[in-house]
Amino acid sequence: MTEVEFHHVPVLPQPVVEGLNLKPGGLYLDATVGGGGHSRLILAAHPTIRLVAIDQDAMAIAAAQTDLAALGDRITFWQGNFAQFDPVDQRFHGILADLGVSSAQFDIPERGFSFRYPAALDMRMDPSQSLTAAEIVNGWDETELANLIYTLGEERLSRRIARQIVEQRPFQTTTELAEAISHCVPRKYRYGRIHPATRTFQALRMAVNQELEVLKTLLEKAPHWLTPAGRLVIISFHSLEDRLVKHSFKENPALKIITKKPIIATEEEIRDNPRARSAKLRVAERLPSDLDLL
């Protein structure tokens, strides 16, 4: 894989820059560097800005290191899940997390995120972890599968789909699973706006990567990593994530909400970058504590 293959267009670029309230000499954290698009925007704001870029995907880190090599020591990289990141004595003037799977990950068939290509049921953002989508699909019982698909996929036909999976398994490839799901739903559902397997694949991906659990951890830790008046910017792509971010911002006494409603993409951006269609951006700012005033 080359860095060209991992390149992606950053969503909501202007709202990200404005939301972070970038300052000369500031230190920023890109918690999901992906192809490096947002990192490049942040570093382009001023030549004295520095950045820490992290990602659990080794391919993403390698691509970003290559693409951003000219920036030298202004950017440092750390590979791992942002829930396990420890900045030690560093504090950031802003933190960005662009959640979910990047376009590049969807476009690499062997990663198993998409049913556009026949591939093994993998879906791991970190290939070194053990749990795969195949283990869930072929090993969990029908009730567990139905609950997973309903809860994380918000799929109203979850029981029907789970029954079909159990009756026809084992499944080896993404396309086999997608075809089985498509054949078990009503005809009008089969030819709707989205493919009938989309929500099930979302649920499997989120379970494999524990996406809600690690987001909860980030939302608990990140405010402590900020300087006073530092900004936390989160881009989510479905309602479960957005609700979690919204309530976490509201319930954290150390944060002031900057965006009363989520910022969404313009029609022009959606035309140029369809991935932006479901993106929602929320911003909060760290309030000073008594210790900061000493």
XYZ file of C-alpha atoms in Angstrom:
294
model
C 0.000 0.000 0.000
C 1.261 3.500 -0.827
C 0.541 6.814 0.810
C -1.478 7.754 -2.312
C -3.834 4.890 -1.560
C -4.261 6.099 2.008
C -4.847 9.740 1.054
C -8.232 11.128 2.045
C -9.964 14.487 1.885
C -10.462 15.897 5.418
C -14.091 16.582 6.296
C -15.272 19.974 7.573
C -11.811 21.547 7.105
C -12.739 25.162 7.857
C -14.890 24.351 10.929
C -12.019 22.236 12.285
C -9.525 25.101 11.948
C -11.966 27.609 13.449
C -13.067 25.213 16.184
C -9.510 24.562 17.365
C -8.892 28.337 17.566
C -5.316 27.767 16.400
C -2.639 29.934 17.989
C 1.011 30.601 17.027
C 3.342 28.469 19.133
C 0.523 26.116 20.128
C 0.788 22.375 20.618
C -2.062 20.315 19.162
C -3.118 16.669 19.126
C -4.629 14.893 16.133
C -6.009 11.774 17.798
C -6.942 10.106 14.492
C -4.354 11.170 11.933
C -5.565 8.872 9.141
C -4.062 10.132 5.891
C -2.869 13.333 7.572
C -5.316 15.750 5.963
C -6.405 17.519 9.141
C -2.855 17.494 10.528
C -1.632 19.320 7.450
C -4.349 21.966 7.865
C -3.431 22.521 11.506
C 0.293 22.863 10.811
C -0.344 25.161 7.841
C -2.019 27.726 10.101
C 1.306 29.005 11.466
C 4.967 27.902 11.158
C 5.420 27.752 14.947
C 2.541 25.334 15.566
C 3.557 21.806 16.626
C 1.488 18.638 16.521
C 1.330 15.146 17.976
C -0.362 12.730 15.565
C -1.638 9.358 16.697
C -3.451 6.445 15.054
C -3.893 2.782 15.863
C -3.562 1.846 12.180
C 0.073 1.241 11.228
C -0.769 1.894 7.566
C -2.179 5.309 8.460
C 0.875 6.247 10.505
C 3.235 5.171 7.726
C 1.277 7.121 5.104
C 1.109 10.281 7.247
C 4.817 10.079 8.093
C 5.635 9.976 4.390
C 3.162 12.677 3.383
C 4.160 15.071 6.177
C 7.904 14.327 6.229
C 8.784 17.841 5.048
C 7.422 19.280 8.297
C 10.299 17.720 10.229
C 10.213 17.896 14.016
C 7.076 20.070 14.054
C 5.137 16.787 14.073
C 5.674 13.662 16.149
C 3.867 10.339 15.738
C 2.556 7.754 18.164
C 0.957 4.481 17.053
C -1.834 3.127 19.219
C -5.433 3.609 20.245
C -6.161 7.118 21.504
C -7.777 5.591 24.596
C -4.338 4.288 25.651
C -2.428 7.478 24.840
C -0.623 9.158 27.731
C 0.767 12.659 27.060
C 2.796 12.496 30.282
C 3.623 16.152 31.039
C 2.366 17.601 27.748
C -0.726 19.794 27.584
C -2.405 20.711 24.324
C -3.954 23.930 23.078
C -6.381 21.839 21.056
C -7.355 18.216 20.426
C -9.069 16.840 17.326
C -10.667 13.413 16.909
C -12.185 12.477 13.538
C -14.027 9.284 14.448
C -14.867 6.203 12.437
C -13.218 4.545 9.463
C -11.348 6.601 6.899
C -12.212 6.448 3.222
C -8.858 4.805 2.608
C -9.650 1.946 4.987
C -12.935 1.330 3.179
C -11.088 1.361 -0.144
C -8.489 -1.266 0.819
C -10.321 -4.568 0.114
C -8.208 -6.788 2.356
C -9.165 -4.772 5.456
C -12.697 -6.219 5.200
C -14.572 -3.012 6.097
C -16.603 -2.881 2.894
C -18.825 -5.345 1.041
C -17.987 -3.676 -2.266
C -15.186 -6.223 -2.620
C -14.892 -9.897 -1.641
C -12.568 -9.995 1.353
C -12.085 -11.789 4.642
C -14.373 -10.634 7.463
C -11.714 -8.691 9.342
C -12.637 -5.044 10.143
C -9.777 -4.483 12.608
C -8.398 -0.944 12.658
C -5.427 -2.379 14.553
C -4.499 -5.630 12.765
C -2.518 -6.787 15.808
C -5.647 -7.236 17.936
C -7.238 -10.683 18.071
C -11.008 -10.163 17.638
C -12.257 -10.054 14.036
C -15.695 -9.694 12.457
C -15.491 -13.354 11.382
C -15.313 -14.469 15.017
C -18.446 -12.498 15.882
C -20.411 -13.553 12.802
C -19.513 -17.238 13.044
C -19.277 -17.612 16.817
C -21.846 -15.485 18.652
C -25.293 -16.893 19.318
C -28.420 -15.535 17.653
C -29.536 -13.362 20.574
C -26.112 -11.794 20.971
C -25.949 -11.027 17.261
C -29.456 -9.546 17.201
C -28.713 -7.313 20.189
C -25.436 -6.159 18.635
C -27.003 -5.339 15.267
C -29.922 -3.530 16.910
C -27.848 -1.549 19.421
C -24.789 -0.532 17.403
C -26.325 -0.717 13.933
C -29.704 0.741 14.914
C -31.152 -1.896 12.583
C -34.884 -2.580 13.084
C -34.650 -5.951 11.276
C -31.872 -7.154 13.577
C -33.615 -10.370 14.667
C -34.377 -11.424 11.119
C -30.807 -10.717 10.042
C -29.309 -12.538 13.039
C -31.476 -15.583 12.333
C -30.313 -15.629 8.712
C -26.675 -15.354 9.749
C -26.930 -18.265 12.191
C -28.787 -20.456 9.683
C -26.308 -19.888 6.854
C -22.960 -19.579 8.606
C -20.044 -20.025 8.484
C -19.281 -17.010 6.320
C -15.818 -16.454 4.891
C -16.125 -13.166 3.005
C -17.758 -9.762 3.227
C -19.721 -10.270 0.018
C -21.129 -13.623 1.186
C -22.439 -12.003 4.355
C -23.861 -8.972 2.544
C -25.657 -11.185 0.027
C -27.206 -13.325 2.769
C -28.480 -10.218 4.564
C -29.871 -8.776 1.342
C -31.836 -11.948 0.616
C -33.522 -12.088 4.023
C -35.056 -8.607 4.095
C -38.318 -7.467 2.424
C -38.037 -6.470 -1.221
C -38.750 -2.765 -0.580
C -36.027 -2.753 2.067
C -33.621 -4.487 -0.317
C -33.776 -1.646 -2.806
C -33.850 1.280 -0.386
C -31.526 4.269 -0.119
C -28.743 2.235 1.488
C -27.730 -1.408 1.083
C -29.557 -3.611 3.635
C -26.218 -4.863 5.017
C -24.873 -1.378 5.787
C -26.101 -1.126 9.389
C -25.020 -4.682 10.217
C -21.519 -3.982 8.907
C -21.436 -0.793 10.976
C -22.374 -2.744 14.097
C -19.734 -5.402 13.458
C -17.018 -2.801 12.860
C -17.925 -0.888 16.016
C -17.909 -4.084 18.088
C -14.595 -5.333 16.694
C -12.896 -2.015 17.454
C -14.845 -1.196 20.645
C -15.505 2.218 19.173
C -17.982 3.504 21.750
C -15.868 2.269 24.660
C -12.709 3.983 23.430
C -14.658 7.162 22.648
C -15.955 7.221 26.231
C -12.380 6.890 27.471
C -11.195 9.725 25.220
C -14.016 11.990 26.387
C -13.048 11.307 30.009
C -9.313 11.853 29.524
C -9.040 14.571 26.872
C -10.224 17.529 28.997
C -7.329 16.809 31.392
C -4.887 17.002 28.483
C -5.936 20.550 27.552
C -4.484 23.864 28.629
C -7.002 26.403 30.011
C -9.067 27.670 27.043
C -7.842 24.704 24.994
C -10.388 23.324 22.549
C -11.698 19.773 22.106
C -13.097 19.139 18.609
C -14.893 15.876 17.837
C -16.237 14.806 14.432
C -18.710 11.923 14.594
C -20.479 10.055 11.832
C -23.544 8.477 13.392
C -26.065 9.233 16.096
C -24.629 6.957 18.795
C -21.290 8.768 18.714
C -22.844 12.212 18.446
C -25.161 11.628 21.435
C -22.228 10.401 23.497
C -20.156 13.493 22.630
C -23.087 15.847 23.230
C -23.892 14.486 26.693
C -20.239 14.187 27.729
C -19.603 17.848 26.877
C -22.759 18.914 28.704
C -22.048 16.887 31.855
C -18.354 17.782 32.241
C -17.975 20.781 34.600
C -14.475 21.449 33.238
C -15.834 22.212 29.763
C -17.713 25.077 28.164
C -19.741 24.152 25.102
C -18.840 26.261 22.063
C -21.207 24.676 19.526
C -24.792 24.671 20.796
C -25.728 22.563 17.772
C -23.415 20.333 15.739
C -21.772 21.835 12.674
C -22.542 19.937 9.472
C -21.135 20.064 5.956
C -22.375 22.460 3.313
C -24.054 21.131 0.177
C -20.964 22.144 -1.777
C -18.649 20.081 0.450
C -20.984 17.070 0.265
C -20.878 17.248 -3.537
C -17.074 17.262 -3.447
C -16.706 14.775 -0.578
C -19.757 12.495 -0.031
C -18.218 11.159 3.219
C -18.987 14.540 4.787
C -22.743 13.954 4.474
C -23.117 12.356 7.904
C -20.348 14.281 9.707
C -21.235 16.272 12.817
C -18.685 18.476 14.555
C -18.920 19.596 18.182
C -16.524 21.876 20.076
C -15.931 22.409 23.780
C -13.400 24.574 25.614
C -11.604 23.787 28.848
C -12.440 26.185 31.658
C -9.683 27.376 34.006
C -9.575 25.626 37.357
C -8.534 27.056 40.713
C -5.121 25.436 40.288
C -4.621 27.275 36.979
C -5.065 30.586 38.786
C -2.353 29.969 41.383
